[in-house]
Amino acid sequence: MNQNNFLCFEHPKNEVTHICLGKHSCNRLLCENCLNLHQTNNIRVLPMAHFIQEWSLLKSSVSENSKLRAIQIKQIYQNFLYDVRENFKKINDLIDKANIEFEKLISKQNCFDEFQNKNTNFLLEFQEQNLLQAWGLFKSNQLESVQNLYASFEKGAKEFNKLLKANLNVISAIQILKLNQQSQKTTLQQSYQFYCYGDNFQDYQITNFQIKQIGEQEIGFIKEGQVLKIQKITDNYKDECIIKNLEQIKYSEFSEVEIDKNPKTKKMEVRWKGENFNIGGFANQNNNKIGQWREYFGNFWDNSKIISVGCYFKGKRFQKWEEKYVENWKNNYIVEEDQNENEQNAIDNQIKLEQESINQYILGGGYYDEQGLKNSKWIDLHSNFNRQMQIIYRGEYEHDKKIGVWDTIFNNKLIGGGCYYQQGIKNGRWIEHQAKFSEFSQVIYVGEYRQGKKHDQWNAMYRENLQSEYKIVGGGQYNKNGKKYGMWDELPSNYGANFIGKYNGLYEDGKKQGKWDILFENQVIGGGDYNNDGIKTGKWIELMDNFYNQSQVIYVGMYQDGGKIGQWQTLYRWNQTNQFTEIGGGLYDKKSKKKGNWIDIHEQFWNWMQVKFIGGYYKGLKVGKWDTIYDEKVIGGGLYNQDEIKIGKWIELAENYNKACLVTFTGEYQIGIKSGRWNILNEDQVIGGGDYNQEGKKNGQWIDLHENFNNNCVVTYSGIYSNGVKQGRWDITYQNNVIGGGCYDEQGRKFGQWIELDEKFNDSWLNPCKIIYKREYSNGMAKSFGQKEVLI
């Protein structure tokens, strides 16, 4: 991932633009939304480009100083050892030489009868002066001096060792800091999930999950107490390799295949819901990707089956890369713009557009140089490109930096853009889109950049559809430092047809001050106060993250030093004509962690899915027995251990559980992992299910539900899994009749003749769709769009 293109953890569709260096607890990596909401004072917040530049200079300086210091220390140490060694050598040489002289003298004078007068005089003089005793004393003193020197050296060495260890603790502290930062960064992760509300309204909503370290070589992805996936990490593993797309965590499976003919090369494959789309490629023994690859585009999932195709050289992308559809659904939605067009003509036109292959529709791409950097003209896809957010960016790169004019295009129409200055810094007039821009939420922001900082007046503008005109619905002023000041009307990330709301209040030097109101349909429904440091204080009324017309949920309680404390209430109303009524809540402790008994609501709570969860918290973690309540009846639940991990028997709800889809799953968890037999029930009748192995992978005979299973789409898939991989014959059943299906090979790839359903297949009275397609597959790829038929 490009160092300038990190994605925000709080707002996954936004790129990180700034970094906070303050000594306080925050996400550090900030997008524009985070920057606007940052609740701190007198701290350094730098643009990422400036921080990276400062960091590079500091890293270079520290590296050079470290190398110089290391050389100096080594030289001093070597000189010291050399001097000690030379001095000991001189003393030893002196003692050895003197010993030799004494031995010669004594050997020559060992017989008294051979003495001459001069020798007699010499011996008498030698004895009178006690030179022999003096020599012995000298050697004894030298030995004691050497022993004292060794003791002194040993003591000094110990002191030096302590000092060295103390300094080495700095390295340990840095390593611990790195681990802590990784832990902070990955403890709570947000993603967007696709939800259907009735037959007409669909939206993308925020959902939370956790990423936790499990031992030294594994990390676990956890959602509501279930371990969705355990991923191994290696020494050369990079943070950007960690999956942060919830759908991919749940449904993708990675595997390595050794190649007999070349043990230094291995094939890597990725399957989606047990099916092989030929995603993957080859890697060498150092895990560096090589040759041709087909990879998930960042936000790959059922509603955005897009892949990146290109070549790797020495582990880096090289030459031409393209973004393509694995399956074609795009034209379905483009055709829908003309709602008066006959359905038959629309499908015929769609087939005509896809004569070559449904797998070869190119959306974007460009070229990488030998260093793996983007260069020349590119078409980038929005990181969350999907059915309702078909946004692309068109412009030019120079050494991975955007330069010149870039256009923003939505559904083939220009909606914004601007100009990049040196080092990829925005400059001049820009039109930007909000994080969740879609068919339902067409909001843009119009204003001016000066050297990468927003300046003067910025307006928030909204239109209902592509044919409407934009109107100003919010905005405010930026000062010369690019910080908000004065009165502002801010829009929520999901502002649009389903939520006409805004936040109104005062900014001073980028920090919210005093009273702020939350408005919905121009009526105040919430808000509270900020202190001088821009931190929430006192009583607040807040909206649920996914607040919209049919899910009007608010939270009421107290803030102290920016943290929730005491009793908080959860209230709900069906629409503006009703009063808010209490439906849940509980207590926060002094550390703003939930404690005691709580009534939580489902994160997608709305009129057709008024689901609540009742149980206990301990230090912010769910523990013990929890019940799932719907229509004031217990319909599910189970046990959490002390780490908020599911254990034992559980009854869970389907993701799209509502009045039209009363589907539950029942089975057992072994420390957060599904194990053994799990049944799928619809209104308490078993309609599907199968077995999980010890690794939590589907195995043996299974009956799965259609992803949009409900009263108007009673569709199931039946076949065999082998360790999570679909194999052999699979049948598609509609209202207990087999209407389609086909075969998978041992690698989970479709082959041969298949009969498949249109993705909108249903028999509702409002928008029925009973279209099927006959297609020929080879190695998991469809040879053509296929022959269309309509079921009677």
PDB file of C-alpha atoms in Angstrom, residues 100-249:
ATOM      1  CA  ILE A 100      65.393 -16.998  32.945  1.00  0.00           C
ATOM      2  CA  GLU A 101      68.261 -14.817  34.240  1.00  0.00           C
ATOM      3  CA  PHE A 102      67.916 -16.152  37.805  1.00  0.00           C
ATOM      4  CA  GLU A 103      67.805 -19.730  36.566  1.00  0.00           C
ATOM      5  CA  LYS A 104      71.008 -19.185  34.545  1.00  0.00           C
ATOM      6  CA  LEU A 105      72.739 -17.625  37.539  1.00  0.00           C
ATOM      7  CA  ILE A 106      71.786 -20.398  39.901  1.00  0.00           C
ATOM      8  CA  SER A 107      72.644 -23.143  37.425  1.00  0.00           C
ATOM      9  CA  LYS A 108      76.120 -21.732  36.949  1.00  0.00           C
ATOM     10  CA  GLN A 109      76.835 -21.459  40.697  1.00  0.00           C
ATOM     11  CA  ASN A 110      75.429 -24.762  41.902  1.00  0.00           C
ATOM     12  CA  CYS A 111      78.865 -26.199  43.022  1.00  0.00           C
ATOM     13  CA  PHE A 112      80.887 -24.451  45.730  1.00  0.00           C
ATOM     14  CA  ASP A 113      84.151 -26.089  44.697  1.00  0.00           C
ATOM     15  CA  GLU A 114      83.912 -24.424  41.303  1.00  0.00           C
ATOM     16  CA  PHE A 115      83.512 -20.960  42.771  1.00  0.00           C
ATOM     17  CA  GLN A 116      85.988 -18.332  41.868  1.00  0.00           C
ATOM     18  CA  ASN A 117      86.646 -15.274  43.962  1.00  0.00           C
ATOM     19  CA  LYS A 118      84.506 -12.942  41.812  1.00  0.00           C
ATOM     20  CA  ASN A 119      81.623 -15.393  41.933  1.00  0.00           C
ATOM     21  CA  THR A 120      81.962 -15.720  45.688  1.00  0.00           C
ATOM     22  CA  ASN A 121      81.797 -11.969  46.032  1.00  0.00           C
ATOM     23  CA  PHE A 122      78.737 -11.891  43.796  1.00  0.00           C
ATOM     24  CA  LEU A 123      76.888 -14.475  45.858  1.00  0.00           C
ATOM     25  CA  LEU A 124      77.727 -12.756  49.098  1.00  0.00           C
ATOM     26  CA  GLU A 125      76.479  -9.437  47.721  1.00  0.00           C
ATOM     27  CA  PHE A 126      73.329 -11.128  46.325  1.00  0.00           C
ATOM     28  CA  GLN A 127      72.584 -12.685  49.683  1.00  0.00           C
ATOM     29  CA  GLU A 128      73.311  -9.532  51.698  1.00  0.00           C
ATOM     30  CA  GLN A 129      70.879  -7.484  49.595  1.00  0.00           C
ATOM     31  CA  ASN A 130      68.203 -10.199  49.745  1.00  0.00           C
ATOM     32  CA  LEU A 131      67.634  -9.837  45.998  1.00  0.00           C
ATOM     33  CA  LEU A 132      66.103 -13.295  45.711  1.00  0.00           C
ATOM     34  CA  GLN A 133      63.521 -12.480  48.354  1.00  0.00           C
ATOM     35  CA  ALA A 134      62.966  -9.100  46.739  1.00  0.00           C
ATOM     36  CA  TRP A 135      62.334 -10.749  43.389  1.00  0.00           C
ATOM     37  CA  GLY A 136      59.856 -13.134  44.953  1.00  0.00           C
ATOM     38  CA  LEU A 137      58.128 -10.225  46.656  1.00  0.00           C
ATOM     39  CA  PHE A 138      58.036  -8.328  43.344  1.00  0.00           C
ATOM     40  CA  LYS A 139      56.320 -11.260  41.581  1.00  0.00           C
ATOM     41  CA  SER A 140      53.896 -11.624  44.466  1.00  0.00           C
ATOM     42  CA  ASN A 141      53.026  -7.932  44.283  1.00  0.00           C
ATOM     43  CA  GLN A 142      52.588  -8.128  40.523  1.00  0.00           C
ATOM     44  CA  LEU A 143      50.202 -11.054  40.937  1.00  0.00           C
ATOM     45  CA  GLU A 144      48.205  -9.124  43.525  1.00  0.00           C
ATOM     46  CA  SER A 145      48.154  -6.068  41.255  1.00  0.00           C
ATOM     47  CA  VAL A 146      46.922  -8.181  38.377  1.00  0.00           C
ATOM     48  CA  GLN A 147      44.235  -9.711  40.610  1.00  0.00           C
ATOM     49  CA  ASN A 148      43.177  -6.252  41.802  1.00  0.00           C
ATOM     50  CA  LEU A 149      43.152  -5.014  38.218  1.00  0.00           C
ATOM     51  CA  TYR A 150      40.990  -7.977  37.177  1.00  0.00           C
ATOM     52  CA  ALA A 151      38.596  -7.342  40.075  1.00  0.00           C
ATOM     53  CA  SER A 152      38.419  -3.672  39.143  1.00  0.00           C
ATOM     54  CA  PHE A 153      37.920  -4.571  35.482  1.00  0.00           C
ATOM     55  CA  GLU A 154      35.218  -7.097  36.411  1.00  0.00           C
ATOM     56  CA  LYS A 155      33.420  -4.492  38.529  1.00  0.00           C
ATOM     57  CA  GLY A 156      33.675  -1.951  35.732  1.00  0.00           C
ATOM     58  CA  ALA A 157      32.457  -4.495  33.236  1.00  0.00           C
ATOM     59  CA  LYS A 158      29.425  -5.241  35.418  1.00  0.00           C
ATOM     60  CA  GLU A 159      28.651  -1.529  35.745  1.00  0.00           C
ATOM     61  CA  PHE A 160      29.085  -1.133  32.002  1.00  0.00           C
ATOM     62  CA  ASN A 161      26.801  -4.126  31.425  1.00  0.00           C
ATOM     63  CA  LYS A 162      24.116  -2.567  33.634  1.00  0.00           C
ATOM     64  CA  LEU A 163      24.412   0.684  31.739  1.00  0.00           C
ATOM     65  CA  LEU A 164      24.259  -1.183  28.445  1.00  0.00           C
ATOM     66  CA  LYS A 165      21.158  -3.084  29.523  1.00  0.00           C
ATOM     67  CA  ALA A 166      19.533   0.145  30.684  1.00  0.00           C
ATOM     68  CA  ASN A 167      20.156   1.660  27.279  1.00  0.00           C
ATOM     69  CA  LEU A 168      19.004  -1.501  25.536  1.00  0.00           C
ATOM     70  CA  ASN A 169      15.723  -1.052  27.387  1.00  0.00           C
ATOM     71  CA  VAL A 170      15.118   1.843  25.022  1.00  0.00           C
ATOM     72  CA  ILE A 171      15.072  -0.676  22.181  1.00  0.00           C
ATOM     73  CA  SER A 172      12.700  -2.897  24.164  1.00  0.00           C
ATOM     74  CA  ALA A 173      10.509   0.114  24.891  1.00  0.00           C
ATOM     75  CA  ILE A 174      10.401   0.901  21.181  1.00  0.00           C
ATOM     76  CA  GLN A 175       9.448  -2.710  20.413  1.00  0.00           C
ATOM     77  CA  ILE A 176       6.760  -2.681  23.112  1.00  0.00           C
ATOM     78  CA  LEU A 177       5.518   0.668  21.840  1.00  0.00           C
ATOM     79  CA  LYS A 178       5.284  -0.811  18.339  1.00  0.00           C
ATOM     80  CA  LEU A 179       3.295  -3.780  19.617  1.00  0.00           C
ATOM     81  CA  ASN A 180       1.040  -1.498  21.656  1.00  0.00           C
ATOM     82  CA  GLN A 181       0.473   0.728  18.650  1.00  0.00           C
ATOM     83  CA  GLN A 182      -0.396  -2.318  16.570  1.00  0.00           C
ATOM     84  CA  SER A 183      -2.725  -3.479  19.311  1.00  0.00           C
ATOM     85  CA  GLN A 184      -4.375  -0.043  19.536  1.00  0.00           C
ATOM     86  CA  LYS A 185      -4.707   0.107  15.808  1.00  0.00           C
ATOM     87  CA  THR A 186      -6.282  -3.296  15.422  1.00  0.00           C
ATOM     88  CA  THR A 187      -8.245  -3.816  18.634  1.00  0.00           C
ATOM     89  CA  LEU A 188     -11.416  -2.280  17.187  1.00  0.00           C
ATOM     90  CA  GLN A 189     -12.012  -2.239  13.461  1.00  0.00           C
ATOM     91  CA  GLN A 190     -14.930  -0.756  11.545  1.00  0.00           C
ATOM     92  CA  SER A 191     -16.285  -1.930   8.245  1.00  0.00           C
ATOM     93  CA  TYR A 192     -19.324  -1.391   6.074  1.00  0.00           C
ATOM     94  CA  GLN A 193     -21.885  -4.111   5.580  1.00  0.00           C
ATOM     95  CA  PHE A 194     -24.694  -4.364   3.051  1.00  0.00           C
ATOM     96  CA  TYR A 195     -28.209  -4.597   4.488  1.00  0.00           C
ATOM     97  CA  CYS A 196     -31.672  -4.904   2.962  1.00  0.00           C
ATOM     98  CA  TYR A 197     -34.627  -3.170   4.622  1.00  0.00           C
ATOM     99  CA  GLY A 198     -37.799  -4.532   3.056  1.00  0.00           C
ATOM    100  CA  ASP A 199     -38.081  -4.826  -0.732  1.00  0.00           C
ATOM    101  CA  ASN A 200     -37.095  -1.295  -1.738  1.00  0.00           C
ATOM    102  CA  PHE A 201     -34.549   0.235   0.605  1.00  0.00           C
ATOM    103  CA  GLN A 202     -30.952  -0.962   0.752  1.00  0.00           C
ATOM    104  CA  ASP A 203     -28.014   0.726   2.474  1.00  0.00           C
ATOM    105  CA  TYR A 204     -24.452   0.315   3.694  1.00  0.00           C
ATOM    106  CA  GLN A 205     -24.129   0.536   7.455  1.00  0.00           C
ATOM    107  CA  ILE A 206     -21.271   0.608   9.938  1.00  0.00           C
ATOM    108  CA  THR A 207     -20.452  -2.600  11.801  1.00  0.00           C
ATOM    109  CA  ASN A 208     -17.691  -3.295  14.329  1.00  0.00           C
ATOM    110  CA  PHE A 209     -15.355  -6.235  14.797  1.00  0.00           C
ATOM    111  CA  GLN A 210     -12.101  -6.925  16.640  1.00  0.00           C
ATOM    112  CA  ILE A 211      -8.639  -8.018  15.595  1.00  0.00           C
ATOM    113  CA  LYS A 212      -6.676  -9.593  18.454  1.00  0.00           C
ATOM    114  CA  GLN A 213      -3.228 -11.100  18.860  1.00  0.00           C
ATOM    115  CA  ILE A 214      -3.396 -14.853  19.547  1.00  0.00           C
ATOM    116  CA  GLY A 215       0.067 -16.033  20.563  1.00  0.00           C
ATOM    117  CA  GLU A 216       3.151 -14.838  18.703  1.00  0.00           C
ATOM    118  CA  GLN A 217       2.346 -16.078  15.201  1.00  0.00           C
ATOM    119  CA  GLU A 218      -1.435 -15.684  14.865  1.00  0.00           C
ATOM    120  CA  ILE A 219      -4.137 -13.044  14.955  1.00  0.00           C
ATOM    121  CA  GLY A 220      -7.852 -13.638  15.383  1.00  0.00           C
ATOM    122  CA  PHE A 221     -10.771 -11.789  13.813  1.00  0.00           C
ATOM    123  CA  ILE A 222     -13.682 -11.661  16.237  1.00  0.00           C
ATOM    124  CA  LYS A 223     -17.246 -10.468  15.710  1.00  0.00           C
ATOM    125  CA  GLU A 224     -19.717 -10.606  18.613  1.00  0.00           C
ATOM    126  CA  GLY A 225     -17.771 -13.354  20.365  1.00  0.00           C
ATOM    127  CA  GLN A 226     -17.300 -15.548  17.284  1.00  0.00           C
ATOM    128  CA  VAL A 227     -13.779 -16.198  15.971  1.00  0.00           C
ATOM    129  CA  LEU A 228     -14.402 -15.656  12.271  1.00  0.00           C
ATOM    130  CA  LYS A 229     -10.878 -16.409  11.145  1.00  0.00           C
ATOM    131  CA  ILE A 230      -7.398 -17.112  12.524  1.00  0.00           C
ATOM    132  CA  GLN A 231      -4.616 -15.761  10.354  1.00  0.00           C
ATOM    133  CA  LYS A 232      -0.954 -16.735  10.643  1.00  0.00           C
ATOM    134  CA  ILE A 233       1.667 -14.004  10.617  1.00  0.00           C
ATOM    135  CA  THR A 234       5.355 -14.338   9.760  1.00  0.00           C
ATOM    136  CA  ASP A 235       8.463 -12.278  10.474  1.00  0.00           C
ATOM    137  CA  ASN A 236       8.174 -10.406   7.179  1.00  0.00           C
ATOM    138  CA  TYR A 237       4.425  -9.958   7.508  1.00  0.00           C
ATOM    139  CA  LYS A 238       3.176  -6.438   6.829  1.00  0.00           C
ATOM    140  CA  ASP A 239       0.266  -4.705   8.522  1.00  0.00           C
ATOM    141  CA  GLU A 240      -1.412  -3.988   5.192  1.00  0.00           C
ATOM    142  CA  CYS A 241      -1.594  -7.762   4.646  1.00  0.00           C
ATOM    143  CA  ILE A 242      -4.079  -8.013   7.515  1.00  0.00           C
ATOM    144  CA  ILE A 243      -7.612  -8.292   6.134  1.00  0.00           C
ATOM    145  CA  LYS A 244      -9.850  -5.474   7.318  1.00  0.00           C
ATOM    146  CA  ASN A 245     -12.893  -6.214   5.145  1.00  0.00           C
ATOM    147  CA  LEU A 246     -15.456  -8.015   7.286  1.00  0.00           C
ATOM    148  CA  GLU A 247     -17.008  -9.896   4.364  1.00  0.00           C
ATOM    149  CA  GLN A 248     -13.598 -11.200   3.259  1.00  0.00           C
ATOM    150  CA  ILE A 249     -12.831 -12.256   6.823  1.00  0.00           C
TER     151      ILE A 249
END
